[in-house]
Coordinates of C-alpha atoms in Angstrom, one line a residue:
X1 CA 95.8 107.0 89.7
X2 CA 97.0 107.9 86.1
X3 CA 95.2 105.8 83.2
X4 CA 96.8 103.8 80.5
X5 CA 96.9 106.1 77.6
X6 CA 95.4 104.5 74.6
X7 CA 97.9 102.1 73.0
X8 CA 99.7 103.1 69.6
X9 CA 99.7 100.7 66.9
X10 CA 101.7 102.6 64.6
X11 CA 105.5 101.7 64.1
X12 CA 106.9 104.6 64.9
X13 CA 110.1 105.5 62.5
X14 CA 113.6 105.8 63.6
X15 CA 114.3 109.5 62.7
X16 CA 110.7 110.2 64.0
X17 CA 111.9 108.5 67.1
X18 CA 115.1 111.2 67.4
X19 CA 112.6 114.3 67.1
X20 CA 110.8 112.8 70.0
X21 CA 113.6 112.4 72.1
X22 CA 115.7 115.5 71.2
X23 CA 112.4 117.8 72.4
X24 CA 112.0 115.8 75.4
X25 CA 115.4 116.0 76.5
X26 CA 114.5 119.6 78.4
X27 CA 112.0 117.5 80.4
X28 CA 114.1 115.5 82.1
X29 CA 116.1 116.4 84.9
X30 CA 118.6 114.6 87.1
X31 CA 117.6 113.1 90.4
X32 CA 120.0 115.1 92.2
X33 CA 117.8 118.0 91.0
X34 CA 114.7 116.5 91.7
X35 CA 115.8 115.2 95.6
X36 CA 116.8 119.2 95.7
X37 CA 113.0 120.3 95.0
X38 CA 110.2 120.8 97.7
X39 CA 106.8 118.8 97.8
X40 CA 105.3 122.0 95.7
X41 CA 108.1 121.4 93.1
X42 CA 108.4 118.0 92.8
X43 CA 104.7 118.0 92.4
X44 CA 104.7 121.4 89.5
X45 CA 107.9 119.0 87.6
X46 CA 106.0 116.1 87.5
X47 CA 102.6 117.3 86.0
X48 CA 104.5 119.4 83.8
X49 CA 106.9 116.6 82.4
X50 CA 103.7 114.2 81.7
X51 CA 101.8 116.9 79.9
X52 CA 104.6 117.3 77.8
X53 CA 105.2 113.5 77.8
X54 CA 101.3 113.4 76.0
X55 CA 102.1 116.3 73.8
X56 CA 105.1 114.8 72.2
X57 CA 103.7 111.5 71.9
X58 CA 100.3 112.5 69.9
X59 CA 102.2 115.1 67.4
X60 CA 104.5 111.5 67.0
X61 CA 101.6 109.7 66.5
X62 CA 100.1 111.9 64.2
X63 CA 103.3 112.3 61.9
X64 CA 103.1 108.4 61.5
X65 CA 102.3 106.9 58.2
X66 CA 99.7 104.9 57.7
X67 CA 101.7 101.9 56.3
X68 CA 103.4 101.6 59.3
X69 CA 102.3 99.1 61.6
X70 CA 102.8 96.2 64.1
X71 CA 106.8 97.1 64.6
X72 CA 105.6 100.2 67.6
X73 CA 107.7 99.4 70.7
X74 CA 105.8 101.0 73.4
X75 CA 108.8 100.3 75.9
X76 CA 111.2 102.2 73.9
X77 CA 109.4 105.1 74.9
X78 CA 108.8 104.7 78.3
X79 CA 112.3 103.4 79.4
X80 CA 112.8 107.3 78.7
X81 CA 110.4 108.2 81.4
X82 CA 111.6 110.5 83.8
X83 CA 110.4 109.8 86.8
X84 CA 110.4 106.0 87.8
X85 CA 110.0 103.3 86.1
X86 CA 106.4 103.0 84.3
X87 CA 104.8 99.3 83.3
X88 CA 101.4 98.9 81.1
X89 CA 99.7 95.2 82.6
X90 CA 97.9 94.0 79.9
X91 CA 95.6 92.8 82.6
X92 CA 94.8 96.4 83.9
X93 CA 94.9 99.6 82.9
X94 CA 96.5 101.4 85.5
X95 CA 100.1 102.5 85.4
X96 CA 102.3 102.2 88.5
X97 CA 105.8 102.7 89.3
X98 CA 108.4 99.8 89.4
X99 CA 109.7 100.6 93.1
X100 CA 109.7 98.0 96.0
X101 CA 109.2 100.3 98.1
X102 CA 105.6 101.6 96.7
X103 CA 102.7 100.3 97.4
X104 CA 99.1 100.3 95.7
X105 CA 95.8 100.6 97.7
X106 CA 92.5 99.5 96.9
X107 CA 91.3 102.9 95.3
X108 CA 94.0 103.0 93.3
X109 CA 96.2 105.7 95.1
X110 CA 100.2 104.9 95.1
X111 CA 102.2 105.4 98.4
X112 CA 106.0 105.7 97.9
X113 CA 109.0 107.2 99.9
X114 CA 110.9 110.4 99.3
X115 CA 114.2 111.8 100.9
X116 CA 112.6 115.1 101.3
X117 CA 112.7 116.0 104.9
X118 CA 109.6 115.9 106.6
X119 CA 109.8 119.8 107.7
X120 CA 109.9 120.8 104.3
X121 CA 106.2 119.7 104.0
X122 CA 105.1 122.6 106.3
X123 CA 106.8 125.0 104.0
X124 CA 104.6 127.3 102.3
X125 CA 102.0 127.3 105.4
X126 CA 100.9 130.0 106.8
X127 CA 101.6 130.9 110.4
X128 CA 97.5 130.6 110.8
X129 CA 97.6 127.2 108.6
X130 CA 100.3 125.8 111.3
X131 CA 98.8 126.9 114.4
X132 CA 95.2 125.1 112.5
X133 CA 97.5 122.0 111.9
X134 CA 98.9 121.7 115.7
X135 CA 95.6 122.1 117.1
X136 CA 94.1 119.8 114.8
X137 CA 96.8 117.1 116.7
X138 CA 96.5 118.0 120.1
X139 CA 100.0 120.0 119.8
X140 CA 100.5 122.9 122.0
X141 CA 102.7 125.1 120.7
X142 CA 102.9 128.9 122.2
X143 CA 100.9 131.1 119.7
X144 CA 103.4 133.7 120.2
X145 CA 106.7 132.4 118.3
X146 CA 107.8 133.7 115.4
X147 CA 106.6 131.5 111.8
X148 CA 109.9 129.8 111.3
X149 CA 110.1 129.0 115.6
X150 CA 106.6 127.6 115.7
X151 CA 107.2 125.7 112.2
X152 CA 110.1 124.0 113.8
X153 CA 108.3 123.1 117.2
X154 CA 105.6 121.8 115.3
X155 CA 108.0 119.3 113.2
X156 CA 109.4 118.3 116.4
X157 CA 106.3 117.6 118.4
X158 CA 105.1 115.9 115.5
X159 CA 108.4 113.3 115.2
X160 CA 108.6 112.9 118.6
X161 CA 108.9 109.3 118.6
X162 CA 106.8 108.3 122.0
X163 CA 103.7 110.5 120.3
X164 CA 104.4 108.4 116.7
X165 CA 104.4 105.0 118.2
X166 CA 101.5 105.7 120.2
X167 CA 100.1 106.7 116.7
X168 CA 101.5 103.4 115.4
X169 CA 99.8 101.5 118.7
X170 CA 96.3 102.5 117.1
X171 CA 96.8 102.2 113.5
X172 CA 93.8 99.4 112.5
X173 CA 95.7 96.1 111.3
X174 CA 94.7 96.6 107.9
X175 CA 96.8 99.9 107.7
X176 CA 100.0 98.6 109.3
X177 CA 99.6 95.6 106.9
X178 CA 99.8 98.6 104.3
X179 CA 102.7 100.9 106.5
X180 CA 104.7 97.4 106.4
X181 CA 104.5 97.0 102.8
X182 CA 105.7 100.8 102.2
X183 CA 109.0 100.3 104.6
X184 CA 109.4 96.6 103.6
X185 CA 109.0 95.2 106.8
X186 CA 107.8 92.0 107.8
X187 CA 105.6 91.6 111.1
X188 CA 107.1 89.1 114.0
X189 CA 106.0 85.4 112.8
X190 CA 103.5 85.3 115.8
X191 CA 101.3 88.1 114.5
X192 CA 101.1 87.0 111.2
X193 CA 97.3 85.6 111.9
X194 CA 96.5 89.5 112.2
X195 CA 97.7 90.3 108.5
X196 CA 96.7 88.8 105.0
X197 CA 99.4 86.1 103.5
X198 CA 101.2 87.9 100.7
X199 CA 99.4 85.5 98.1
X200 CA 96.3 86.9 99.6
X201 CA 96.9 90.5 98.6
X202 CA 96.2 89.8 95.3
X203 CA 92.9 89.5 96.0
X204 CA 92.5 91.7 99.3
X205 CA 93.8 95.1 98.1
X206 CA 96.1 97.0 100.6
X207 CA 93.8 99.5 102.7
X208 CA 96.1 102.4 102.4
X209 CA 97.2 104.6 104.9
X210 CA 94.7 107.0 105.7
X211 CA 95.1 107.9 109.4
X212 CA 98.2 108.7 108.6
X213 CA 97.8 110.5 105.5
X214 CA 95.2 112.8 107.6
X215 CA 97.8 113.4 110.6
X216 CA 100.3 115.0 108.3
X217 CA 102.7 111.9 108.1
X218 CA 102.3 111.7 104.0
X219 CA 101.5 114.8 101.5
X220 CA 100.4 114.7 98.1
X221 CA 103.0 115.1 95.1
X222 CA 99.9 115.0 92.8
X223 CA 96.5 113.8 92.4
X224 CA 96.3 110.1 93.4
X225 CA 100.1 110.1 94.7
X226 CA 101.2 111.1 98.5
X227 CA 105.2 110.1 99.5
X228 CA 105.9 109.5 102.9
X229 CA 109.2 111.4 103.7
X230 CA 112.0 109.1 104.2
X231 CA 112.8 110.6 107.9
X232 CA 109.7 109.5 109.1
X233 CA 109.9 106.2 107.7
X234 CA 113.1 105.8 109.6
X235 CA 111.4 106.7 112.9
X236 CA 108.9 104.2 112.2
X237 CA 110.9 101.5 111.1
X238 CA 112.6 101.9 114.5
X239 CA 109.7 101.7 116.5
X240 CA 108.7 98.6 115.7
X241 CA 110.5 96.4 118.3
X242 CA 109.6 93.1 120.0
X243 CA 108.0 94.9 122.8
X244 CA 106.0 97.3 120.2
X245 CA 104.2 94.3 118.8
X246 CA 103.2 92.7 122.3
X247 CA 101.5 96.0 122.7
X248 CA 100.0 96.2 119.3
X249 CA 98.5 92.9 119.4
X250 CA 96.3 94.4 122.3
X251 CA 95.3 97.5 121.2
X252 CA 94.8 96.1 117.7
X253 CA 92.6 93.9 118.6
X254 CA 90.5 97.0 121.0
X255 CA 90.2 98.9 118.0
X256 CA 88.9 96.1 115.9
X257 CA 86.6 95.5 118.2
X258 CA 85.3 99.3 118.6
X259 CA 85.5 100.1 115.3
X260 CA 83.1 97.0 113.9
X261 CA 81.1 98.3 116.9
X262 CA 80.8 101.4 115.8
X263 CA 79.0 100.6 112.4
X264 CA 76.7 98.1 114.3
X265 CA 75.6 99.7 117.2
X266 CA 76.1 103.2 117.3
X267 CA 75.8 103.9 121.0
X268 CA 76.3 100.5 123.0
X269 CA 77.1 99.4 127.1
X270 CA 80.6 99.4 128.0
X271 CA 79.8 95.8 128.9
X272 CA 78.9 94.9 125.0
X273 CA 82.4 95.6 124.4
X274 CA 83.9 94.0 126.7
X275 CA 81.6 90.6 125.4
X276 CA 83.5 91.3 122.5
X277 CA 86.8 91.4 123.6
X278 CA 86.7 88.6 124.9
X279 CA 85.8 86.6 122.0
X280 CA 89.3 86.3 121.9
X281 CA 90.4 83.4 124.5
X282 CA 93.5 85.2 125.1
X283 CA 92.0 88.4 126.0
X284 CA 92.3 89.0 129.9
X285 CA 91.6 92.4 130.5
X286 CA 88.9 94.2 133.1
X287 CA 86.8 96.8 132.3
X288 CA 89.1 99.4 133.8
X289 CA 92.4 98.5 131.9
X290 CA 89.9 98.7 128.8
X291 CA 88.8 102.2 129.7
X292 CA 92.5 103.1 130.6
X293 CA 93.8 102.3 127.3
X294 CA 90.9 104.5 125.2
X295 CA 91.8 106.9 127.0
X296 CA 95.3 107.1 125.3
X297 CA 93.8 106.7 121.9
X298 CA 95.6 110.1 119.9
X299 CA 93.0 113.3 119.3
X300 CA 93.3 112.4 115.7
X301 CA 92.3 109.2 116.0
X302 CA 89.1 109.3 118.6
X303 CA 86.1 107.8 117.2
X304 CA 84.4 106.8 120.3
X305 CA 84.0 108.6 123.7
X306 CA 82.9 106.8 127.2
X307 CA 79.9 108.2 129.5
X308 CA 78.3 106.4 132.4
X309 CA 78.7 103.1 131.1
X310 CA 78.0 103.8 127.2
X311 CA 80.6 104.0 124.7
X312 CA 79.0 106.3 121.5
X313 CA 80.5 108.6 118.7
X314 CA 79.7 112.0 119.7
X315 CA 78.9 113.2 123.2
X316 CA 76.2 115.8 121.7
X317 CA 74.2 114.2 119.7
X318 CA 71.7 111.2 120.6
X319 CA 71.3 108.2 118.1
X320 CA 68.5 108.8 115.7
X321 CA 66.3 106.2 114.6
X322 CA 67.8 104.1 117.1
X323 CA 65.9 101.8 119.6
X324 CA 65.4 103.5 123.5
X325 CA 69.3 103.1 124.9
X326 CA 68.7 99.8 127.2
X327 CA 72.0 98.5 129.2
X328 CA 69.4 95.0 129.3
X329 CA 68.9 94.8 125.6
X330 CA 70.3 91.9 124.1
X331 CA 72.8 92.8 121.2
X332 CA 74.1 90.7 118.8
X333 CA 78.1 89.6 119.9
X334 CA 80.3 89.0 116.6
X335 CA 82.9 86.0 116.9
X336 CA 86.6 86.7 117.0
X337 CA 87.2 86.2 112.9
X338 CA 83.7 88.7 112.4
X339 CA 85.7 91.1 114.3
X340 CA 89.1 91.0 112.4
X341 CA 87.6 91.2 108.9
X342 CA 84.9 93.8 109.8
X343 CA 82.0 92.3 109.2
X344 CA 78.8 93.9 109.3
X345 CA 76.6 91.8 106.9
X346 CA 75.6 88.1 108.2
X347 CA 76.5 84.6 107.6
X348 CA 73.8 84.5 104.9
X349 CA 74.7 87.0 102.9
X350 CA 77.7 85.4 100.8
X351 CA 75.0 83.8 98.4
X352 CA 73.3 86.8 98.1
X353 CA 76.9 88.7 97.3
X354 CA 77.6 85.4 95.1
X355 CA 74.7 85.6 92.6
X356 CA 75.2 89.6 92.2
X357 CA 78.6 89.5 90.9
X358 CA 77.8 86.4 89.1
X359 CA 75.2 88.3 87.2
X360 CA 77.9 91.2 86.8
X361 CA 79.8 88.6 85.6
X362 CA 77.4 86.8 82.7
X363 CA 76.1 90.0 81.6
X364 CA 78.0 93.1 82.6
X365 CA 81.7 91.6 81.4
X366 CA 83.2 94.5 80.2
X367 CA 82.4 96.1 83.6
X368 CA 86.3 95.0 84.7
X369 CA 87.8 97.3 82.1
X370 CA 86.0 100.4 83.2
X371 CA 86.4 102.2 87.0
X372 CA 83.3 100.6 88.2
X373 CA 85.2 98.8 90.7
X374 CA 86.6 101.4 92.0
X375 CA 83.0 102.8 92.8
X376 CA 81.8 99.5 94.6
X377 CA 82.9 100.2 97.6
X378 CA 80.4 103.5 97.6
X379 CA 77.9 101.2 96.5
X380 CA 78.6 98.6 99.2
X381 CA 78.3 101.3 102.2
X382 CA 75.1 102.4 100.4
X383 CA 73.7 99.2 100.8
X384 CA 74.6 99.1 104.3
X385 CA 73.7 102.4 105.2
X386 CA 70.5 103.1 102.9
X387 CA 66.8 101.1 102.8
X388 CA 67.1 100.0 99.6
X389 CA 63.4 99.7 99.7
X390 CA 62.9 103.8 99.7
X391 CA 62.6 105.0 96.1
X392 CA 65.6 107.6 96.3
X393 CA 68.1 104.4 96.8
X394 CA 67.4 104.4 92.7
X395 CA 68.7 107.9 92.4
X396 CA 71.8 107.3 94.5
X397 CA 72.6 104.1 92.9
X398 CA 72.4 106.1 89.9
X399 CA 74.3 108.9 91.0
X400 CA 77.2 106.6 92.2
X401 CA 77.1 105.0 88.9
X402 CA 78.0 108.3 87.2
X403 CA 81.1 108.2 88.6
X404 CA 81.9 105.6 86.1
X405 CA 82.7 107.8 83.0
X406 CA 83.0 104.6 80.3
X407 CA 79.0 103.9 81.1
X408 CA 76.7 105.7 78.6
X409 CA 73.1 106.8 80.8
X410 CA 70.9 104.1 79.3
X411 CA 73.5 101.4 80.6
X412 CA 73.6 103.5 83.9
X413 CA 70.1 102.9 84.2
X414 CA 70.0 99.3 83.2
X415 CA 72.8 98.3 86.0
X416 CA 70.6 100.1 88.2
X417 CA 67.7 97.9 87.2
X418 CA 69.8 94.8 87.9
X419 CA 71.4 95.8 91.0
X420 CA 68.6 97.0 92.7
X421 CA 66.7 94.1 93.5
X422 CA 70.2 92.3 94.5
X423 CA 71.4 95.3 97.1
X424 CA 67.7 95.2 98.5
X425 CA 68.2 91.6 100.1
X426 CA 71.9 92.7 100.8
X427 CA 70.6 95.5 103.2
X428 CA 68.1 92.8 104.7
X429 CA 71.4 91.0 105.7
X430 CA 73.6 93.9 107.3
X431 CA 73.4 94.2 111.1
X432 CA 72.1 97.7 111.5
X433 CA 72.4 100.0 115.2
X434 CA 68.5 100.5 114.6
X435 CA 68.3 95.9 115.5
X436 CA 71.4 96.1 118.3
X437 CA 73.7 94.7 115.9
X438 CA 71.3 92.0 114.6
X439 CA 70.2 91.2 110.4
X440 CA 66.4 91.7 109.6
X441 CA 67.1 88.5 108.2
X442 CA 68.6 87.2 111.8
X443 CA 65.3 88.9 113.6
X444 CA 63.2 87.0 111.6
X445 CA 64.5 83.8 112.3
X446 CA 64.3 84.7 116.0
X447 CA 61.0 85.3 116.2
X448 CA 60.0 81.9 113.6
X449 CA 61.9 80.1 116.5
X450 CA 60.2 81.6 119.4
X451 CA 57.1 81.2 117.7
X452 CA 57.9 77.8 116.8
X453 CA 59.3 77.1 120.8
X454 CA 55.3 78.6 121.6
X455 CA 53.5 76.0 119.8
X456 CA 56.4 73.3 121.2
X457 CA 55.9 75.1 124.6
X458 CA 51.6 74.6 124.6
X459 CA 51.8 71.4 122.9
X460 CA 53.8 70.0 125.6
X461 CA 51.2 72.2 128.3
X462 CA 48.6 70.1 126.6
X463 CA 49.9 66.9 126.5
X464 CA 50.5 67.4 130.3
X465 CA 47.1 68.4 131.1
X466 CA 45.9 65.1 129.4
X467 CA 48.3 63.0 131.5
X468 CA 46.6 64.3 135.2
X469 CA 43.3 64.2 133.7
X470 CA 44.0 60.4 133.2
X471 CA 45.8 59.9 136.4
X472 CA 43.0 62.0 138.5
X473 CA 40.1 59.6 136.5
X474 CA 42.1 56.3 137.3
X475 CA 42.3 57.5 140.5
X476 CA 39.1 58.5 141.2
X477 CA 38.0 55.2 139.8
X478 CA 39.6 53.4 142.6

């Protein structure tokens, strides 16, 4: 997303404040114009109106005087923007347009809507590029149209409303909480356990819309900003009836449910998923009607395949590091609310989580006004997915941390220092394939209570022996 550019605190003169506008008036243009432009265009306008935006403003800045000060209206400027209207939070440094129909995802990339039409994003590809494209989706198309024929057939295979709302049908709930916001729709009151309350979002970012953004149904205007063309929106906006939702509400909940199982177990019995399923009282469905269902997952969007009884991510490969595939293992079964949110770290780790930001907090303040946020996600995976314990998880903390620009190295290497120890105990608490969805911390408890359920177990075996050795000596006495 663009930054905040630094703020002025020059006042900026009246007749400096003419020049300004008079040299920026050739960078404007009208929004009949811009509508008329393709993806390509839009995208070459933009970048070329902010440059010139920057330009103008630091040759203003630099004509100030140096007794001018305090009376610099920021605002004056901007209301002049071309392309949306821009608003500086004091609270955060990111700039992003005034439009109700935009939304803002965790990472900082902006959705919106744009009247283009949705076949002008496939101009400029190559016949090869579209024949990649429909194979990419599953699309067959014959090879032997000409360009313009095959682009067309393409744009309708791709709108064809049955193959969107199966699309829509598999979207995980945290994307079509983000889909919603971007065609200001409002799920059916009955669903709304599935999605955050709006107060919420404040401090659960929307997800974004990457599925969709990978099947072709967004394109980038620019770096950090992708418009959803406003014929597809339409389609989707008229897919989601009543009877869509008593569908999603299923097939949300399968891909939950796969997804989490995914990161947790790798490779796992068909059986294991159905234990997970039906976490959910509600949840009625046999093994078949389960299998039936993946089966209609789009190409785009298959993660998981089925084979004699074991669901796993790639039919090729074998697990590595993994323990001997057993369908009589036991494997940790998440509850219906560990499923929903996706989580693969145990109960015990939110005081672990706690005292690491609270020692971001206390002595890493200034961490919220650089992009180090924006990098904790990486970090949070690496924790997950990387034995902190190894002496290379120093090296790719490190390397993540470059990321953040505003650090200089010695404080890279510090936050390393005071990290490390914290993301150590983290990985202790997530549930890894390697432990069938169990916490090293969760293994260990285990076997302290079937140790402890030994010594019960022979205390009690002795005790017992001592009661027949009394009863056989009383009776022999007699």
């Amino acid at each position: 997303m663009r930054k905040k550019p630094e703020k002025h605190t020059k006042a900026v003169p009246k007749e400096l404040y003419d020049k300004m506008f008079e040299k920026m008036q050739d960078v404007f243009v009208t929004d009949e114009e811009y509508e008329r432009m393709t993806p390509e265009q839009k995208r070459k306008c933009v970048e070329e109106a902010m440059e010139k935006f920057s330009r103008i403003m630091d040759e203003a800045s630099a004509q100030m005087s140096d007794d001018d000060y305090d009376d610099y209206d920021e605002d004056d400027v901007l209301d002049h923007y071309p392309y949306g209207d821009i608003n500086f939070d004091e609270e955060d440094s990111d700039v992003f347009y005034d439009d109700e129909s935009s939304l803002v995802d965790a990472g900082g990339n902006m959705y919106y809507r744009d009247p283009t039409p949705f076949r002008e994003t496939l101009d400029g590809y190559t016949k090869s590029e579209l024949i990649t494209i429909a194979e990419a989706r599953g699309i067959h198309i014959r090879k032997s149209l000409h360009k313009a024929e095959y682009r067309m057939q393409l744009v309708l295979e791709m709108l064809n409303p049955d193959r969107m709302r199966n699309i829509l049908l598999w979207l995980p709930h945290e994307e079509m909480q983000a889909l919603l916001q971007l065609l200001e729709e409002k799920p059916p009151a009955d669903m709304m356990d599935m999605f955050p309350e709006p107060a919420q979002l404040e401090t659960v970012p929307y997800f974004g819309l990457p599925n969709l953004l990978e099947m072709g149904y967004l394109s980038e205007l620019f770096v950090h900003d992708y418009v959803m063309p406003q014929d597809v929106a339409d389609i989707m906006q008229n897919l989601l009836t009543v009877d869509f939702w008593v569908e999603y509400r299923q097939t949300a909940w399968i891909e939950s449910a796969v997804s989490l199982a995914e990161d947790i177990y790798d490779v796992y019995p068909l059986s294991v998923l159905m234990q997970m399923l039906r976490q959910r009282p509600d949840f009625s469905w046999t093994e078949q009607e389960v299998l039936e269902h993946l089966a209609k997952v789009p190409t785009e969007m298959q993660t998981v395949f089925y084979q004699d009884g074991w669901l796993r991510p790639d039919l090729e490969e074998e697990p590595e590091e993994n323990p001997p595939l057993s369908k009589d293992a036991v494997y940790y079964i998440p509850t219906q609310s560990e499923i929903w949110s996706h989580e693969f770290l145990d109960k015990s780790s939110e005081r672990v989580w706690k005292a690491m930001f609270q020692l971001l907090g206390n002595k890493w303040p200034y961490l919220q006004e650089t992009s180090f946020y924006e990098v904790l996600p990486d970090i949070m995976t690496m924790a997950f997915a990387q034995n902190m314990a190894e002496p290379k998880s120093k090296d790719i903390l490190f390397a993540i941390l470059q990321a953040v620009p505003e650090l200089e190295t010695a404080e890279r290497h510090a936050l390393v220092r005071d990290m490390l120890p914290f993301l150590k105990k983290i990985h202790d608490h997530a549930r890894l394939p390697s432990q069938h969805g169990f916490s090293k911390i969760e293994l260990k408890e285990q076997k302290k209570q079937e140790k402890a359920a030994e010594r019960q177990a022979r205390r009690a075996e002795r005790a017992q022996r001592k009661v027949i050795s009394l009863a056989e000596r009383r009776k022999g006495k007699k």
